[in-house]
Amino acid sequence: MTIGLSFLLGLLASSVSYFMLGLWWPVAVVVGLFAWLAFGLLDVKMDSTFTLLGGLLLIFCVSLSAMVFRASDQLSGLQYVDTQAVDGTEFRYPVPLLGNARYGEAIYKANGCAACHTQQVTHESVVLDVKALAGEKNHAAVQEAISRFYKVTGREASGGAALGLPVGEWETVVNGANAADASKARNFLSIAGASVDVQVRFRGEDLTQHDLQNPRGRGWGKRRSVAQDYLFAEPPMLGSVRIGPDLANVGARLSREVLMRILLNPKIVRKYSKMPQHRFLFEKVGEDEKGQHIIHDGENTFKPTKDAEALVDYLLSLKSANYPLPEAPINQPYTSSMPKPVSAPAEAADAAKAGNSGK
Amino acid sequence: MSSKPKEGEAKQDPREAVDRSCRGPVLFLAFSAVAWLLVYSLFALLAGVKVHASGMMADSAWLTYGRIHPASQLALQFGFLVQLGLAVSAWILSHRGKTVLVDGGYLIFGGMLWNAGVTLGFLGILAGNASGLEGLQMPGKVLPLLFFGFALVGLSLVQTNNRRTDEEMSPAQWFLFAATLWLPWVLGGSYLLIHFFHAKGVVANIVDWWFIQNFAKVYLTFVGLGTLFHFLSALSGRQLVGRGYAQFAFWMLLLFGSVGGVSPGAPVPAWLPALSTVTAVFYFFGVIAAWVSLKRTINGASAVNDADSLAYNLMRLAALLFISISVVNVIFAFPGPGSAAEFTTYGPAMELLFNFGFVGLTLIAALYHIFPRLVGMDFSPKMTRVQTAAIVLGLFGATLPTALGGLMSGDAVLGSGVYFASLGDIFLLAGSLILFLNFFGAILFAVKSCDCLASFCGTGKTKEASA
């Protein structure tokens, strides 16, 4: 091998050991020098099986530790976290599969639903909106800070702040900024003495649709999926191809009746669906059969089997992308525009009373 | 390849002795591979038809799309590619080393275990015992069977390589030797991590991606490149140019092919997709180095022997596919284009084009060269031309429209690409059926009409039955 190629190889060996394996830098340099010397100056001929075997074993260990063990170390400590449902009730997340759902997961696995459906919601970008509130005293300084922000970032002046910041009212300074710009805005404004309110928004095709903020959203989840969501999945069936919609949050979107119909014959629900029919999960019954979830597909009458019930139980349990997590919050409105907490005035009144009685 | 007749075998052409030692084991593995190719193309067509006619066979759980699709992938990867790769590796390692194949019986026994493993895995997926992981769809219980089957075959190949008569190892030998060791390691490692240590949550998926990446980017690529390094120089009658480039490519592809393969939005720590992008870029440098070496070797050359011109041209096509898919892959490794293609039918189509178009075609071309030397008679030339055309056309028909359709229509939509894909699948089925008949017929004919396989006649029949 020429001296140039071997130097490149040595450089790579040292950067791999430093960046990927996280070795102490002098060790990484020695590794690189060793690789350079071995291939360039000493000219390893690669004629012995021993050289090959040694190199192969070394790289196998590097590969296993750089990708699998490092990830496993990081993820093995995942525990329950607290989150809250839409109605505000707090609970521990994730919830283990209950009742039939565990068996339904096995049905999902056996029939290869993951061949066409993913269970991972992604987001494409994070944007930030910044609002500012200035009092009479610092109004001029804040105005100055805002125009400096527009100049520095080269943004078009937007929102109410462009027309002139009203005193004592929240006004939008920038919409849809990236993290760097938003932090500039926050720094400039807070140095000038304004109150600053930042809203974080996630955008992406998979997330909830919003006419202005996320026009192309398909509503498959309120936030992206993270490792925490799959703590109890055996195994997580993430899928890599979407021939059908994502199912990470399907339990929050569809009802039991609709899911049953889709499983029996998707064309009942969507005319041009390509999804295969799963008649083997149902049994034919007579016209006059009574009971829950009896489905007529136009010709025959079907009753779901135990497997179909369990599969639907499992699908209904998939609601992961609904709940906020510390590492994956859902879109939060401005705190300044939220209604004041109800308890606060009462407490204030109590405090005032207590103060009065104390006097 | 300079052939110096050895003193011990002065009376005979040494190559003939080598071929005689390879005959049974290599033909057994190659025949099983061709049979699995037929199974694959049948099930791939069936899976495609299921997409058009969603009500067809809806009463049978065995034949639902979610089962026949992964089963067909298993037949392609573990049934066809790995077995034909082993057959061709065995032949090249013994010819390059100018030594007889050591312990050919291990090859046959190991091949039987491997076939049993693939069959059980295939039936297991159809019966609903799939593991739910994408790269290792077969039930976990068959993995030890596959591991020991491969290890037995590998034992014979490693010994053959150790008894080579030239001390020097050529690039083809490095690549095939490395591939032979690598697959059992990653297979065993994934089995232990997933089914023995019960990797929890997404760690199981990370191990699975690690296996997929190592299987395609290291194992299959090394088998394909090793075969190309041997045959492109042997068939064009030239020495391989650029040993240093091949050496550089070897280590680069190994180091950076063995890490990565995590898609941009995956629900795992963010450094994993970032690392995958980095390794994909460095991997590409290895690809360029390998390409430079191959390109310089065959620049302007044509096959020395007219009989080999089909095999030679097919390998050139495979090499061209290798470099062009690698260029496209490195572009799509970046998060921008990567997220646009993520979850669409682009991904699996390109994977198929790489596995089958690069590795599969290389191995089929190698089979065209090897087969007449082992059996003593050639494939029917007319059928061979038809089957090659059908397989190449079918492959492009099954992959390119699906890949383009996936890019254009995005995810969660199935564009009109699938209609073309089914047309491609029909061609592929026709091609692999003709290849199977060709193979089977030539062997039957050889057994009946000439003495070429006389010594091998008795065992030959049982092998065909078991395959």
Coordinates of C-alpha atoms in Angstrom, one line a residue, chain B residues 171-431:
Chain B
P171 CA -7.6 -9.9 -3.0
A172 CA -10.2 -12.4 -4.1
Q173 CA -9.0 -14.7 -1.3
W174 CA -9.0 -12.0 1.4
F175 CA -12.5 -11.0 0.5
L176 CA -14.0 -14.5 0.4
F177 CA -12.1 -15.6 3.5
A178 CA -13.3 -12.5 5.5
A179 CA -16.9 -13.1 4.3
T180 CA -16.8 -16.7 5.4
L181 CA -15.8 -15.8 8.9
W182 CA -18.0 -12.7 9.1
L183 CA -21.4 -14.1 8.6
P184 CA -21.3 -16.7 11.4
W185 CA -20.0 -14.1 13.7
V186 CA -22.8 -11.6 13.1
L187 CA -25.4 -14.3 12.9
G188 CA -24.2 -15.8 16.2
G189 CA -23.8 -12.4 17.8
S190 CA -27.4 -11.3 16.8
Y191 CA -28.8 -14.6 18.1
L192 CA -27.1 -14.3 21.4
L193 CA -28.1 -10.6 21.9
I194 CA -31.7 -10.9 20.8
H195 CA -32.8 -14.4 21.8
F196 CA -30.4 -15.3 24.6
F197 CA -29.8 -12.0 26.4
H198 CA -33.3 -10.8 25.4
A199 CA -32.3 -7.3 24.3
K200 CA -35.1 -5.0 25.6
G201 CA -37.1 -2.5 23.6
V202 CA -35.4 -0.8 20.7
V203 CA -32.0 -2.4 21.5
A204 CA -33.4 -5.5 19.7
N205 CA -34.0 -3.3 16.7
I206 CA -30.5 -1.8 16.9
V207 CA -29.1 -5.3 16.9
D208 CA -31.3 -6.2 14.0
W209 CA -30.2 -3.1 12.0
W210 CA -26.6 -4.1 12.8
F211 CA -27.2 -7.5 11.4
I212 CA -28.9 -6.1 8.2
Q213 CA -26.0 -3.7 7.7
N214 CA -23.3 -6.4 8.2
F215 CA -25.2 -8.9 6.0
A216 CA -25.5 -6.6 3.0
K217 CA -22.6 -4.2 3.3
V218 CA -20.0 -6.7 4.6
Y219 CA -21.0 -10.3 3.9
L220 CA -22.8 -9.9 0.5
T221 CA -20.5 -7.1 -0.7
F222 CA -17.4 -9.1 0.1
V223 CA -18.7 -12.2 -1.6
G224 CA -19.6 -10.2 -4.7
L225 CA -16.3 -8.3 -4.7
G226 CA -14.2 -11.4 -4.1
T227 CA -15.9 -13.1 -7.0
L228 CA -15.4 -10.1 -9.2
F229 CA -11.8 -9.7 -8.2
H230 CA -11.1 -13.3 -9.2
F231 CA -13.2 -13.7 -12.3
L232 CA -12.7 -10.3 -13.9
S233 CA -9.0 -10.8 -13.9
A234 CA -9.2 -14.5 -14.7
L235 CA -11.7 -14.2 -17.6
S236 CA -9.9 -11.2 -19.2
G237 CA -6.6 -13.0 -18.8
R238 CA -5.0 -10.0 -16.9
Q239 CA -3.3 -9.6 -13.6
L240 CA -5.3 -7.7 -11.1
V241 CA -4.0 -4.1 -11.0
G242 CA -3.8 -2.1 -7.8
R243 CA -3.4 -4.5 -4.9
G244 CA -2.9 -1.5 -2.6
Y245 CA -6.3 -0.1 -3.7
A246 CA -7.9 -3.5 -3.0
Q247 CA -6.2 -3.6 0.4
F248 CA -7.4 -0.1 1.2
A249 CA -10.9 -1.1 0.0
F250 CA -10.9 -4.2 2.1
W251 CA -10.3 -2.5 5.5
M252 CA -12.5 0.5 4.7
L253 CA -15.4 -1.6 3.6
L254 CA -15.0 -3.8 6.6
L255 CA -14.7 -1.1 9.2
F256 CA -17.4 1.2 7.9
G257 CA -19.7 -1.4 6.4
S258 CA -20.0 -3.0 9.8
V259 CA -21.5 0.0 11.6
G260 CA -24.6 2.0 10.6
G261 CA -27.8 1.4 8.7
V262 CA -30.1 3.4 11.0
S263 CA -32.6 5.5 9.2
P264 CA -32.8 9.3 9.9
G265 CA -35.9 9.5 12.0
A266 CA -35.6 6.3 14.0
P267 CA -36.7 6.4 17.6
V268 CA -33.3 5.8 19.0
P269 CA -30.6 8.1 20.4
A270 CA -29.7 10.7 17.7
W271 CA -26.1 9.7 17.4
L272 CA -27.0 6.5 15.8
P273 CA -28.5 8.0 12.6
A274 CA -25.7 10.6 12.5
L275 CA -23.1 7.8 12.9
S276 CA -24.8 5.9 10.0
T277 CA -24.4 8.9 7.7
V278 CA -20.7 9.2 8.6
T279 CA -20.0 5.6 8.0
A280 CA -21.9 5.6 4.8
V281 CA -19.6 8.3 3.5
F282 CA -16.4 6.6 4.5
Y283 CA -17.7 3.3 3.1
F284 CA -18.0 5.0 -0.2
F285 CA -14.3 5.7 -0.2
G286 CA -13.7 2.0 0.0
V287 CA -16.2 1.5 -2.8
I288 CA -14.2 3.9 -5.0
A289 CA -10.9 2.1 -4.2
A290 CA -12.4 -1.3 -5.1
W291 CA -13.9 0.2 -8.3
V292 CA -10.5 1.8 -9.3
S293 CA -8.8 -1.6 -9.0
L294 CA -11.5 -3.4 -10.9
K295 CA -11.8 -0.7 -13.6
R296 CA -8.0 -0.6 -14.2
T297 CA -7.9 -4.4 -14.5
I298 CA -10.6 -4.8 -17.1
N299 CA -10.2 -1.5 -18.9
G300 CA -10.7 -2.2 -22.6
A301 CA -10.4 -6.0 -22.1
S302 CA -12.8 -8.6 -23.3
A303 CA -13.1 -12.3 -22.4
V304 CA -10.2 -14.4 -23.5
N305 CA -12.3 -17.4 -24.1
D306 CA -15.5 -16.9 -26.2
A307 CA -17.4 -19.4 -24.1
D308 CA -17.0 -17.0 -21.1
S309 CA -18.1 -13.9 -22.8
L310 CA -21.7 -14.1 -21.4
A311 CA -20.3 -14.6 -17.8
Y312 CA -17.8 -11.8 -18.3
N313 CA -20.3 -9.3 -19.6
L314 CA -22.8 -10.2 -16.9
M315 CA -20.1 -9.5 -14.3
R316 CA -19.3 -6.2 -15.9
L317 CA -23.0 -5.3 -15.6
A318 CA -22.9 -6.4 -11.9
A319 CA -19.8 -4.2 -11.3
L320 CA -21.5 -1.3 -13.0
L321 CA -24.5 -1.8 -10.8
F322 CA -22.3 -2.0 -7.7
I323 CA -20.7 1.4 -8.3
S324 CA -23.9 3.1 -9.5
I325 CA -26.0 1.9 -6.6
S326 CA -23.2 2.9 -4.2
V327 CA -23.2 6.4 -5.6
V328 CA -27.0 6.7 -5.2
N329 CA -26.8 5.2 -1.7
V330 CA -24.2 7.7 -0.4
I331 CA -26.4 10.5 -1.6
F332 CA -29.4 9.1 0.2
A333 CA -27.4 8.5 3.3
F334 CA -27.6 12.2 4.0
P335 CA -30.6 13.2 6.2
G336 CA -32.2 15.5 3.5
P337 CA -32.7 13.1 0.7
G338 CA -32.7 10.3 3.2
S339 CA -35.9 11.5 5.0
A340 CA -37.6 12.1 1.6
A341 CA -37.0 8.5 0.7
E342 CA -37.6 7.1 4.2
F343 CA -40.5 4.6 4.5
T344 CA -41.2 4.6 0.8
T345 CA -40.9 1.6 -1.5
Y346 CA -37.5 3.1 -2.7
G347 CA -35.6 1.5 0.2
P348 CA -36.5 -2.2 -0.3
A349 CA -36.3 -1.8 -4.1
M350 CA -32.8 -0.5 -4.0
E351 CA -31.8 -3.2 -1.4
L352 CA -33.1 -5.8 -3.8
L353 CA -31.3 -4.2 -6.7
F354 CA -28.0 -4.3 -4.7
N355 CA -28.4 -7.8 -3.3
F356 CA -29.6 -9.4 -6.5
G357 CA -28.3 -7.1 -9.2
F358 CA -24.8 -6.8 -7.9
V359 CA -24.2 -10.0 -5.8
G360 CA -26.8 -12.3 -7.3
L361 CA -25.8 -11.6 -11.0
T362 CA -22.1 -11.9 -10.1
L363 CA -22.7 -15.3 -8.6
I364 CA -24.9 -16.5 -11.5
A365 CA -22.3 -15.4 -13.9
A366 CA -19.7 -17.3 -11.9
L367 CA -22.0 -20.3 -12.0
Y368 CA -22.0 -20.1 -15.8
H369 CA -18.2 -20.4 -15.7
I370 CA -17.9 -23.1 -13.0
F371 CA -20.8 -25.4 -14.0
P372 CA -19.3 -26.9 -17.3
R373 CA -16.0 -27.5 -15.5
L374 CA -17.7 -29.5 -12.8
V375 CA -20.3 -31.3 -14.8
G376 CA -18.4 -31.8 -18.0
M377 CA -21.1 -30.3 -20.1
D378 CA -22.4 -26.9 -20.5
F379 CA -25.9 -25.4 -19.9
S380 CA -28.0 -25.3 -23.1
P381 CA -26.7 -22.1 -24.7
K382 CA -30.1 -21.0 -26.0
M383 CA -31.8 -21.5 -22.7
T384 CA -28.9 -19.7 -20.9
R385 CA -29.3 -16.6 -23.1
V386 CA -33.1 -16.6 -22.5
Q387 CA -32.8 -17.1 -18.8
T388 CA -30.1 -14.4 -18.4
A389 CA -32.2 -11.9 -20.4
A390 CA -35.3 -12.7 -18.4
I391 CA -33.5 -12.4 -15.0
V392 CA -31.9 -9.1 -15.9
L393 CA -35.0 -7.7 -17.4
G394 CA -37.1 -9.0 -14.5
L395 CA -34.8 -7.6 -12.0
F396 CA -34.8 -4.1 -13.5
G397 CA -38.6 -4.3 -14.0
A398 CA -39.1 -5.4 -10.4
T399 CA -36.9 -2.7 -8.8
L400 CA -36.6 0.5 -10.9
P401 CA -40.3 1.4 -11.2
T402 CA -40.9 0.7 -7.5
A403 CA -37.9 2.7 -6.5
L404 CA -38.9 5.7 -8.7
G405 CA -42.5 5.4 -7.7
G406 CA -41.6 5.4 -4.1
L407 CA -39.5 8.6 -4.5
M408 CA -42.2 10.3 -6.5
S409 CA -45.3 9.4 -4.5
G410 CA -43.9 9.4 -1.0
D411 CA -44.8 7.1 1.8
A412 CA -48.1 5.5 2.7
V413 CA -49.1 5.6 -0.9
L414 CA -48.5 2.8 -3.4
G415 CA -47.9 4.3 -6.8
S416 CA -48.5 2.6 -10.1
G417 CA -44.9 1.3 -9.9
V418 CA -46.3 -1.9 -8.4
Y419 CA -47.9 -2.9 -11.7
F420 CA -44.6 -2.7 -13.5
A421 CA -43.0 -4.5 -10.6
S422 CA -45.3 -7.5 -11.1
L423 CA -44.4 -7.6 -14.7
G424 CA -40.7 -7.7 -13.6
D425 CA -41.6 -10.5 -11.2
I426 CA -43.1 -12.6 -14.0
F427 CA -39.9 -12.2 -16.0
L428 CA -37.9 -13.1 -12.9
L429 CA -40.0 -16.2 -12.3
A430 CA -39.6 -17.3 -16.0
G431 CA -35.8 -16.7 -15.8

